[in-house]
Coordinates of C-alpha atoms in Angstrom, one line a residue:
X20 CA 0.0 0.0 0.0
X21 CA 2.9 2.3 0.8
X22 CA 4.5 2.1 -2.6
X23 CA 1.5 3.5 -4.7
X24 CA 0.9 6.3 -2.3
X25 CA 4.6 7.4 -2.4
X26 CA 4.7 7.1 -6.2
X27 CA 1.6 9.2 -6.4
X28 CA 3.0 11.9 -4.2
X29 CA 6.3 11.9 -6.2
X30 CA 4.7 12.0 -9.6
X31 CA 1.7 14.4 -9.0
X32 CA 2.9 16.7 -6.3
X33 CA 6.5 17.3 -7.5
X34 CA 7.5 18.5 -4.1
X35 CA 11.3 18.9 -3.9
X36 CA 11.5 17.4 -0.4
X37 CA 9.4 14.5 -1.5
X38 CA 11.7 13.8 -4.4
X39 CA 14.8 13.7 -2.2
X40 CA 13.3 11.6 0.6
X41 CA 11.5 9.0 -1.5
X42 CA 13.6 8.7 -4.7
X43 CA 15.6 5.8 -3.2
X44 CA 14.5 2.7 -1.4
X45 CA 14.6 3.0 2.4
X46 CA 17.2 0.2 2.5
X47 CA 19.8 2.4 0.9
X48 CA 19.8 4.9 3.8
X49 CA 22.1 4.4 6.8
X50 CA 20.3 2.5 9.5
X51 CA 19.2 5.0 12.2
X52 CA 18.8 4.4 15.9
X53 CA 15.5 2.8 16.9
X54 CA 14.0 5.9 18.5
X55 CA 15.0 8.1 15.5
X56 CA 13.6 5.5 13.1
X57 CA 10.2 5.6 14.9
X58 CA 9.9 9.3 14.7
X59 CA 11.1 9.5 11.1
X60 CA 8.6 6.9 10.1
X61 CA 5.8 8.7 12.0
X62 CA 6.7 12.0 10.4
X63 CA 6.9 10.5 6.9
X64 CA 3.5 8.8 7.3
X65 CA 2.0 12.1 8.5
X66 CA 3.3 13.9 5.4
X67 CA 2.2 11.2 3.0
X68 CA -1.2 10.8 4.7
X69 CA -1.7 14.6 5.0
X70 CA -0.6 15.1 1.4
X71 CA -3.0 12.4 0.2
X72 CA -5.9 13.9 2.2
X73 CA -5.2 17.4 1.0
X74 CA -4.8 16.2 -2.6
X75 CA -8.2 14.5 -2.4
X76 CA -9.8 17.3 -0.4
X77 CA -8.8 20.2 -2.7
X78 CA -7.7 18.8 -6.0
X79 CA -10.3 16.1 -6.7
X80 CA -11.6 16.7 -10.2
X81 CA -14.8 14.9 -9.5
X82 CA -15.7 17.6 -6.9
X83 CA -14.3 20.6 -8.8
X84 CA -14.8 20.1 -12.5
X85 CA -18.1 21.2 -14.1
X86 CA -19.6 18.6 -16.4
X87 CA -18.7 19.3 -20.1
X88 CA -22.3 18.5 -21.1
X89 CA -23.5 21.6 -19.1
X90 CA -21.7 24.0 -21.3
X91 CA -21.9 24.8 -25.0
X92 CA -19.4 22.8 -27.1
X93 CA -17.8 25.7 -29.0
X94 CA -18.7 29.4 -29.1
X95 CA -18.8 31.1 -32.5
X96 CA -15.8 33.0 -33.7
X97 CA -15.5 36.2 -35.6
X98 CA -16.7 39.7 -35.0
X99 CA -19.3 40.1 -32.2
X100 CA -21.4 43.2 -31.6
X101 CA -21.5 43.8 -27.9
X102 CA -24.5 46.1 -28.4
X103 CA -26.7 43.4 -29.8
X104 CA -28.4 40.7 -27.8
X105 CA -26.9 37.3 -28.6
X106 CA -29.3 34.4 -29.2
X107 CA -28.2 32.7 -26.0
X108 CA -30.6 32.5 -23.1
X109 CA -30.0 35.3 -20.5
X110 CA -29.1 34.0 -17.0
X111 CA -31.8 34.1 -14.3
X112 CA -31.9 37.5 -12.6
X113 CA -30.5 39.4 -15.6
X114 CA -32.1 41.7 -18.2
X115 CA -34.5 39.7 -20.2
X116 CA -35.0 37.0 -17.6
X117 CA -36.5 38.6 -14.5
X118 CA -39.4 37.2 -12.5
X119 CA -42.2 39.7 -11.7
X120 CA -40.9 39.9 -8.1
X121 CA -37.3 40.6 -9.3
X122 CA -38.6 43.4 -11.7
X123 CA -40.4 45.0 -8.7
X124 CA -37.1 44.9 -6.8
X125 CA -35.3 46.5 -9.8
X126 CA -37.8 49.4 -9.7
X127 CA -37.5 49.8 -6.0
X128 CA -33.7 50.0 -6.4
X129 CA -34.1 52.6 -9.1
X130 CA -36.2 54.7 -6.7
X131 CA -33.5 54.6 -4.0
X132 CA -30.7 55.3 -6.5
X133 CA -32.5 58.3 -8.0
X134 CA -33.1 59.6 -4.4
X135 CA -29.3 59.5 -3.9
X136 CA -29.1 61.6 -7.1
X137 CA -31.1 64.3 -5.3
X138 CA -34.6 63.5 -6.5
X139 CA -37.6 63.4 -4.2
X140 CA -39.7 60.5 -5.3
X141 CA -41.8 59.4 -2.3
X142 CA -44.8 58.9 -4.7
X143 CA -42.8 56.1 -6.4
X144 CA -42.5 54.0 -3.2
X145 CA -43.4 50.5 -4.2
X146 CA -46.6 48.9 -2.8
X147 CA -45.8 46.3 -0.2
X148 CA -44.9 43.0 -1.8
X149 CA -47.3 40.0 -1.2
X150 CA -45.0 37.4 -2.7
X151 CA -42.9 34.9 -0.8
X152 CA -40.6 34.1 -3.7
X153 CA -37.1 33.2 -2.7
X154 CA -35.7 35.2 -5.7
X155 CA -36.8 38.5 -4.3
X156 CA -37.1 38.9 -0.6
X157 CA -40.1 40.9 0.6
X158 CA -39.3 44.4 1.7
X159 CA -38.8 44.6 5.5
X160 CA -41.3 46.5 7.7
X161 CA -39.3 49.7 7.6
X162 CA -39.8 49.9 3.9
X163 CA -43.5 50.7 4.2
X164 CA -44.8 53.3 1.9
X165 CA -44.4 56.8 3.1
X166 CA -47.3 59.3 2.9
X167 CA -47.7 60.5 -0.7
X168 CA -46.7 64.0 -1.7
X169 CA -48.0 65.9 -4.7
X170 CA -46.3 65.0 -7.9
X171 CA -44.2 67.4 -10.0
X172 CA -41.7 67.0 -12.8
X173 CA -39.1 65.7 -10.3
X174 CA -41.5 64.8 -7.6
X175 CA -42.3 67.1 -4.6
X176 CA -40.2 67.1 -1.4
X177 CA -41.7 66.5 2.0
X178 CA -42.4 69.5 4.1
X179 CA -38.9 69.5 5.7
X180 CA -37.3 69.3 2.2
X181 CA -39.5 72.2 0.9
X182 CA -38.6 74.3 3.9
X183 CA -34.9 73.7 3.2
X184 CA -35.3 74.4 -0.4
X185 CA -32.8 71.7 -1.3
X186 CA -32.5 67.9 -1.7
X187 CA -30.8 67.6 1.6
X188 CA -33.9 66.0 3.2
X189 CA -33.9 63.3 0.5
X190 CA -30.2 62.6 1.0
X191 CA -30.8 62.4 4.7
X192 CA -33.5 59.8 4.2
X193 CA -31.2 57.4 2.3
X194 CA -28.2 58.3 4.6
X195 CA -30.0 56.6 7.4
X196 CA -29.7 53.3 5.6
X197 CA -27.1 51.0 7.2
X198 CA -26.2 47.3 7.4
X199 CA -26.7 46.1 10.9
X200 CA -26.8 42.3 10.6
X201 CA -23.1 41.7 10.3
X202 CA -23.2 41.4 6.5
X203 CA -20.6 44.2 6.0
X204 CA -17.3 42.4 5.3
X205 CA -15.6 45.4 3.8
X206 CA -17.1 48.2 5.9
X207 CA -19.2 49.5 3.1
X208 CA -21.8 51.1 5.4
X209 CA -19.2 53.6 6.6
X210 CA -18.0 54.2 3.0
X211 CA -21.7 54.7 1.9
X212 CA -22.2 57.4 4.6
X213 CA -18.8 59.0 3.8
X214 CA -19.8 59.1 0.1
X215 CA -23.0 61.0 0.9
X216 CA -20.9 63.5 3.0
X217 CA -18.0 63.9 0.5
X218 CA -19.9 63.9 -2.7
X219 CA -22.8 66.1 -3.9
X220 CA -25.8 64.4 -5.4
X221 CA -25.0 65.6 -8.9
X222 CA -21.4 64.3 -8.5
X223 CA -22.8 60.9 -7.6
X224 CA -25.2 61.0 -10.5
X225 CA -22.4 61.8 -12.9
X226 CA -20.2 59.1 -11.4
X227 CA -23.0 56.5 -11.9
X228 CA -23.5 57.2 -15.6
X229 CA -19.7 57.2 -16.1
X230 CA -19.5 53.8 -14.4
X231 CA -22.3 52.5 -16.7
X232 CA -20.1 53.0 -19.8
X233 CA -21.4 50.8 -22.7
X234 CA -23.5 48.7 -20.3
X235 CA -27.2 48.6 -19.8
X236 CA -27.8 50.6 -16.6
X237 CA -30.4 47.9 -15.5
X238 CA -27.7 45.3 -15.9
X239 CA -25.4 47.2 -13.6
X240 CA -28.0 47.6 -10.9
X241 CA -29.0 44.0 -11.1
X242 CA -25.4 42.9 -10.4
X243 CA -25.6 44.7 -7.1
X244 CA -29.1 43.3 -6.4
X245 CA -28.1 39.7 -7.0
X246 CA -24.9 40.2 -4.9
X247 CA -27.1 41.3 -2.0
X248 CA -29.8 38.7 -2.5
X249 CA -32.3 41.2 -3.7
X250 CA -32.1 43.4 -0.6
X251 CA -32.4 46.9 -2.1
X252 CA -31.0 48.8 0.8
X253 CA -27.9 46.5 1.0
X254 CA -27.5 46.8 -2.8
X255 CA -27.6 50.6 -2.5
X256 CA -24.9 50.7 0.2
X257 CA -22.8 48.5 -2.0
X258 CA -23.4 50.6 -5.2
X259 CA -22.7 54.0 -3.7
X260 CA -19.6 52.8 -1.8
X261 CA -18.3 51.3 -5.1
X262 CA -18.8 54.6 -6.8
X263 CA -16.8 56.4 -4.1
X264 CA -14.1 53.8 -4.4
X265 CA -13.9 54.3 -8.2
X266 CA -14.0 58.1 -8.1
X267 CA -12.1 59.0 -4.9
X268 CA -9.8 56.1 -4.2
X269 CA -8.8 54.3 -7.4
X270 CA -9.6 57.1 -9.9
X271 CA -10.7 54.4 -12.4
X272 CA -12.1 56.5 -15.1
X273 CA -10.3 59.8 -14.8
X274 CA -6.8 58.3 -14.4
X275 CA -6.3 54.5 -14.9
X276 CA -8.5 54.2 -18.0
X277 CA -8.1 57.8 -19.2
X278 CA -4.3 57.7 -19.1
X279 CA -3.7 54.0 -19.8
X280 CA -0.6 52.5 -21.2
X281 CA 0.6 55.6 -23.0
X282 CA 0.8 57.5 -19.7
X283 CA 2.9 54.6 -18.3
X284 CA 5.4 55.0 -21.2
X285 CA 5.7 58.8 -20.4
X286 CA 6.1 58.0 -16.7
X287 CA 8.8 55.5 -17.4
X288 CA 10.8 58.3 -19.1
X289 CA 10.3 60.7 -16.2
X290 CA 13.4 62.1 -14.4
X291 CA 11.6 61.6 -11.1
X292 CA 12.6 58.2 -9.8
X293 CA 9.2 57.6 -8.1
X294 CA 7.3 58.4 -11.3
X295 CA 9.7 56.4 -13.4
X296 CA 9.2 53.3 -11.2
X297 CA 5.4 53.6 -11.5
X298 CA 5.6 53.6 -15.2
X299 CA 8.2 50.8 -15.4
X300 CA 6.3 48.6 -13.0
X301 CA 3.1 48.9 -15.1
X302 CA 4.8 48.3 -18.4
X303 CA 6.9 45.4 -17.0
X304 CA 3.7 43.5 -16.1
X305 CA 2.2 44.3 -19.6
X306 CA 5.4 43.2 -21.4
X307 CA 5.8 40.0 -19.4
X308 CA 2.2 39.1 -19.8
X309 CA 1.8 38.4 -16.1
X310 CA -1.9 38.5 -16.9
X311 CA -3.7 39.0 -20.2
X312 CA -7.1 38.6 -21.9
X313 CA -7.4 36.0 -24.6
X314 CA -10.3 34.1 -26.1
X315 CA -13.5 32.8 -24.6
X316 CA -14.6 29.7 -22.8
X317 CA -17.4 27.4 -23.9
X318 CA -20.0 29.7 -22.4
X319 CA -18.7 32.7 -24.4
X320 CA -17.0 34.3 -21.4
X321 CA -13.8 36.3 -21.9
X322 CA -10.8 34.5 -20.4
X323 CA -8.1 36.2 -18.3
X324 CA -4.9 34.1 -17.9
X325 CA -2.7 34.9 -14.9
X326 CA 0.7 33.3 -15.1
X327 CA 1.6 33.1 -11.4
X328 CA 5.2 32.1 -12.0
X329 CA 6.0 35.5 -13.4
X330 CA 5.1 37.3 -10.2
X331 CA 7.7 37.9 -7.5
X332 CA 6.7 39.5 -4.3
X333 CA 8.4 42.8 -3.9
X334 CA 9.1 43.4 -7.6
X335 CA 6.3 45.9 -7.7
X336 CA 4.7 47.9 -4.9
X337 CA 1.1 47.3 -4.0
X338 CA -0.1 50.5 -5.7
X339 CA 1.3 49.4 -9.0
X340 CA -0.2 45.9 -8.7
X341 CA -3.6 47.3 -7.8
X342 CA -3.5 49.7 -10.7
X343 CA -2.7 46.9 -13.1
X344 CA -5.4 44.7 -11.6
X345 CA -8.1 47.3 -12.1
X346 CA -6.9 48.1 -15.6
X347 CA -7.2 44.4 -16.6
X348 CA -10.7 44.1 -15.0
X349 CA -12.0 47.3 -16.7
X350 CA -10.6 46.3 -20.1
X351 CA -12.3 42.9 -19.7
X352 CA -15.6 44.8 -19.3
X353 CA -15.2 46.0 -22.9
X354 CA -15.2 42.3 -24.1
X355 CA -18.6 41.3 -22.6
X356 CA -21.1 40.6 -25.3
X357 CA -24.8 40.4 -24.1
X358 CA -26.1 38.3 -22.5
X359 CA -22.7 37.2 -21.2
X360 CA -22.0 39.3 -18.0
X361 CA -19.1 37.4 -16.4
X362 CA -15.5 36.3 -17.2
X363 CA -13.3 33.3 -16.5
X364 CA -9.9 33.5 -14.9
X365 CA -7.2 30.9 -15.2
X366 CA -4.5 31.0 -12.6
X367 CA -1.8 29.0 -14.3
X368 CA 0.3 27.6 -11.4
X369 CA 2.9 25.9 -13.6
X370 CA 6.3 26.1 -11.9
X371 CA 4.8 27.8 -8.9
X372 CA 7.1 28.3 -5.9
X373 CA 6.8 30.1 -2.6
X374 CA 8.7 33.1 -4.1
X375 CA 5.6 33.6 -6.3
X376 CA 3.2 33.8 -3.3
X377 CA 2.1 37.3 -2.4
X378 CA -1.0 37.6 -0.2
X379 CA -1.5 41.4 -0.6
X380 CA -2.6 41.4 -4.3
X381 CA -4.7 38.2 -3.7
X382 CA -6.6 40.1 -0.9
X383 CA -7.1 43.1 -3.2
X384 CA -8.4 41.0 -6.1
X385 CA -10.8 39.2 -3.8
X386 CA -12.1 42.6 -2.5
X387 CA -12.5 43.8 -6.1
X388 CA -14.7 41.0 -7.1
X389 CA -16.7 40.8 -3.9
X390 CA -17.2 44.5 -3.2
X391 CA -16.6 46.5 -6.3
X392 CA -17.2 44.2 -9.3
X393 CA -20.0 42.0 -8.0
X394 CA -21.4 39.2 -10.1
X395 CA -18.5 39.5 -12.6
X396 CA -16.8 36.1 -12.1
X397 CA -18.1 33.2 -14.1
X398 CA -15.5 30.6 -13.1
X399 CA -12.0 30.6 -11.6
X400 CA -9.7 27.8 -12.7
X401 CA -6.6 27.1 -10.6
X402 CA -4.5 25.1 -13.0
X403 CA -1.7 22.7 -12.1
X404 CA -1.6 23.7 -8.5
X405 CA 1.4 21.9 -6.8
X406 CA 1.0 20.1 -3.5
X407 CA 2.6 22.9 -1.5
X408 CA -0.3 25.2 -2.6
X409 CA -2.7 23.2 -0.4
X410 CA -1.8 25.0 2.8
X411 CA -2.0 28.4 1.0
X412 CA -5.4 27.5 -0.4
X413 CA -6.6 26.8 3.1
X414 CA -5.8 30.4 4.1
X415 CA -7.2 32.0 0.9
X416 CA -10.4 30.0 1.0
X417 CA -11.1 31.4 4.5
X418 CA -11.2 34.9 3.0
X419 CA -13.7 34.1 0.3
X420 CA -17.4 34.6 0.3
X421 CA -19.0 31.2 -0.1
X422 CA -20.7 32.3 -3.4
X423 CA -17.2 33.2 -4.9
X424 CA -15.6 30.1 -3.4
X425 CA -18.2 27.9 -5.2
X426 CA -17.0 29.3 -8.6
X427 CA -13.4 28.1 -8.0
X428 CA -12.3 24.8 -9.7
X429 CA -9.0 23.0 -9.7
X430 CA -7.7 21.7 -13.0
X431 CA -4.7 19.4 -13.5
X432 CA -4.3 18.9 -17.2
X433 CA -5.7 19.6 -20.7
X434 CA -8.6 17.2 -20.2
X435 CA -9.8 19.2 -17.2
X436 CA -9.5 22.5 -19.0
X437 CA -11.6 21.0 -21.9
X438 CA -14.6 20.9 -19.6
X439 CA -14.5 24.7 -19.7
X440 CA -12.8 25.7 -22.9
X441 CA -12.9 24.1 -26.4
X442 CA -9.5 22.4 -27.2
X443 CA -9.1 24.5 -30.3
X444 CA -9.2 27.6 -28.1
X445 CA -6.8 26.4 -25.4
X446 CA -3.4 27.9 -26.2
X447 CA -0.4 25.5 -26.6
X448 CA 1.1 27.0 -23.4
X449 CA -1.7 25.3 -21.6
X450 CA -1.3 22.1 -23.7
X451 CA -4.2 23.0 -26.1
X452 CA -4.4 23.2 -29.9
X453 CA -4.4 26.9 -30.4
X454 CA -1.0 28.1 -31.9
X455 CA -1.0 31.4 -30.1
X456 CA 1.4 33.0 -27.6
X457 CA 1.3 36.3 -25.8
X458 CA 3.3 39.2 -27.3
X459 CA 3.1 42.8 -26.2
X460 CA 2.7 45.4 -28.9
X461 CA 4.4 48.6 -27.8
X462 CA 2.5 51.9 -27.6
X463 CA 3.1 53.9 -30.8
X464 CA 3.6 57.7 -30.7
X465 CA 0.5 59.8 -30.7
X466 CA -1.8 56.8 -30.3
X467 CA -4.6 58.9 -28.7
X468 CA -5.1 62.0 -30.8
X469 CA -8.8 62.4 -30.0
X470 CA -8.1 62.6 -26.3
X471 CA -6.4 66.0 -26.9
X472 CA -9.7 67.3 -28.4
X473 CA -11.3 68.6 -25.2
X474 CA -14.0 70.6 -27.0
X475 CA -15.4 67.5 -28.7
X476 CA -15.1 65.5 -25.6
X477 CA -17.1 68.1 -23.6
X478 CA -19.8 68.2 -26.3
X479 CA -20.1 64.4 -26.3
X480 CA -20.2 64.3 -22.5
X481 CA -23.0 66.8 -22.5
X482 CA -24.9 64.7 -25.0
X483 CA -24.4 61.6 -22.8
X484 CA -25.7 63.4 -19.7
X485 CA -28.7 64.6 -21.6
X486 CA -29.5 61.0 -22.7
X487 CA -29.0 59.9 -19.1
X488 CA -31.4 62.6 -17.9
X489 CA -34.0 61.4 -20.4
X490 CA -33.5 57.8 -19.2
X491 CA -34.1 58.9 -15.6
X492 CA -37.3 60.8 -16.6
X493 CA -38.6 57.8 -18.5
X494 CA -37.6 55.5 -15.7
X495 CA -39.8 57.6 -13.4
X496 CA -42.7 57.4 -15.8
X497 CA -42.2 53.6 -16.2
X498 CA -42.1 53.0 -12.4
X499 CA -45.0 55.3 -11.6
X500 CA -47.3 53.8 -14.3
X501 CA -46.3 50.3 -13.2
X502 CA -47.1 50.9 -9.5
X503 CA -50.4 52.5 -10.5
X504 CA -51.3 49.5 -12.7
X505 CA -51.5 51.8 -15.8
X506 CA -50.6 49.0 -18.2
X507 CA -50.6 50.9 -21.5
X508 CA -48.6 53.8 -20.0
X509 CA -46.1 51.5 -18.4
X510 CA -45.6 49.6 -21.7
X511 CA -45.1 52.8 -23.7
X512 CA -42.6 54.1 -21.1
X513 CA -40.8 50.8 -21.1
X514 CA -40.4 50.8 -24.9
X515 CA -39.3 54.4 -24.9
X516 CA -36.8 53.6 -22.2
X517 CA -35.4 50.6 -24.0
X518 CA -34.7 52.8 -27.1
X519 CA -33.0 55.4 -25.0
X520 CA -30.8 52.8 -23.3
X521 CA -29.8 51.5 -26.8
X522 CA -28.9 55.0 -27.8
X523 CA -26.8 55.5 -24.7
X524 CA -24.9 52.3 -25.2
X525 CA -24.1 53.2 -28.8
X526 CA -23.2 56.7 -27.8
X527 CA -20.6 55.4 -25.4
X528 CA -18.6 53.9 -28.3
X529 CA -18.6 57.4 -30.0
X530 CA -17.3 58.9 -26.7
X531 CA -14.9 56.0 -26.0
X532 CA -11.8 57.3 -27.9
X533 CA -12.1 60.6 -26.2
X534 CA -12.1 59.2 -22.6
X535 CA -10.2 55.9 -22.8
X536 CA -6.6 55.6 -23.9
X537 CA -6.0 52.8 -26.5
X538 CA -4.9 49.5 -25.1
X539 CA -3.0 46.5 -26.2
X540 CA -6.4 45.0 -27.2
X541 CA -7.2 47.9 -29.5
X542 CA -3.7 47.5 -31.1
X543 CA -4.4 43.8 -31.6
X544 CA -7.7 44.6 -33.3
X545 CA -9.7 42.7 -30.6
X546 CA -11.5 45.8 -29.6
X547 CA -12.5 47.2 -33.0
X548 CA -14.6 50.2 -32.0
X549 CA -18.3 50.8 -32.3
X550 CA -18.9 48.0 -29.8
X551 CA -17.4 45.4 -32.2
X552 CA -15.2 42.7 -30.6
X553 CA -13.2 40.0 -32.3
X554 CA -11.7 37.6 -29.8
X555 CA -9.7 35.8 -32.5
X556 CA -8.7 38.4 -35.1
X557 CA -6.1 36.1 -36.6
X558 CA -8.3 33.0 -36.8
X559 CA -9.2 33.6 -40.5
X560 CA -12.9 33.3 -39.5
X561 CA -13.7 37.0 -39.2
X562 CA -17.2 38.0 -40.0
X563 CA -18.1 41.2 -41.8
X564 CA -18.2 44.1 -39.5
X565 CA -21.1 46.5 -39.8
X566 CA -20.9 50.1 -38.7
X567 CA -22.3 51.1 -35.3

């Protein structure tokens, strides 16, 4: 019995200590003293037994691999229009696949969000839910409808609001929302209240529509609702704290995406050592291909590959790692084609050693997906994890929300990967059939000429804000008619609203070259402009691209 266990540990775990200790028969070692022999044998059995238990506990493909029959066999290649709805069935709880109870929750969430924007909409409070559906939890007692006030273009404030002559009363009403049941892992209640203090309602409104980008605003709100199990108040806390994080902490849109790789090149040439290091750190990660976006899995989800062996703790400071992480996530958002709303990450653990382990960026990445990019992960594949990763995984798993942890799968070889990705779209580096390898294309001079045209950018931004205002007005009409059971008016408002959202999404791609520096994926012709994406531009299977 001992022989097969030892051979398994030697062949599959590839642990250096194991190779040294078990490569030769026990008889070839000098004969130890009796007591020493006992403890040596005990320690050896503990390692072997523990290793076998951990191997089965964490790396058992029967427990961690999704059945191939559950996923499409091969997604179509060629140009995909991210603005068009694909023929696939939307996932439950997403746009196009909402239960009546979930649609009510979406409307309730819109009312709360618009209140944060400074609008007084007490008349739009939803009637008390009578459903017991698990998909949409009934509103708690404190959500009971407030006394109605007279309706105006933007609603009418309560008496206190009218006396103050401002929207401060409305802001105060939502500022009282907090999470009190312990479900606040990242302290978002505090950040939510801080956002309402630090940011004016109009700033929050502008930040929201900036965060929407080319997405459907309903899809964005639904991400937060699903993440908070359809609790509208918890979803609001999460949404507003995320906007504060984007705007005031990470500066996602006004710095990371606006300046992009071209700014990193300029920083790398700076005479200031600190600035130069920031630029060099960012470009080093891009040039190495420490992580990159390539292709799609069987469900049509964009794939991000993280080559863990290329990371060395201390090579870059945490700020640089966080900037690179957010840049990659935000770029991946551009590759989502409706109804796909999530991505797949492959952590390639080939040749992983303890020098590659760095807990700080792991914690930051977990926080990103749990707190700031909810419902963005489709699957996480930890590929070829060595035996020594078992103890590390025990620590990491303790940090994860159970919903996120359930999306993590361990894969050992090509066959395991094929359960998630078609073999023709697994690159050879991962033992697949696709003859592709990562190569960084350097930033050419004057790559972003439109970003210097501030006048056109301001004009386009004003047009976008006007469209956003029209969507808000129509959303109010839609909700008011729905809650009053005015079926025809609700249907008309819903259709008008859908057309406005389509216009907003198309308009983003007109604005895009004025607010986002070009990326590697633009230079590779993967992001083709106008909402057109080609995941495999060199496949020879390109479709005809139509204009936006």
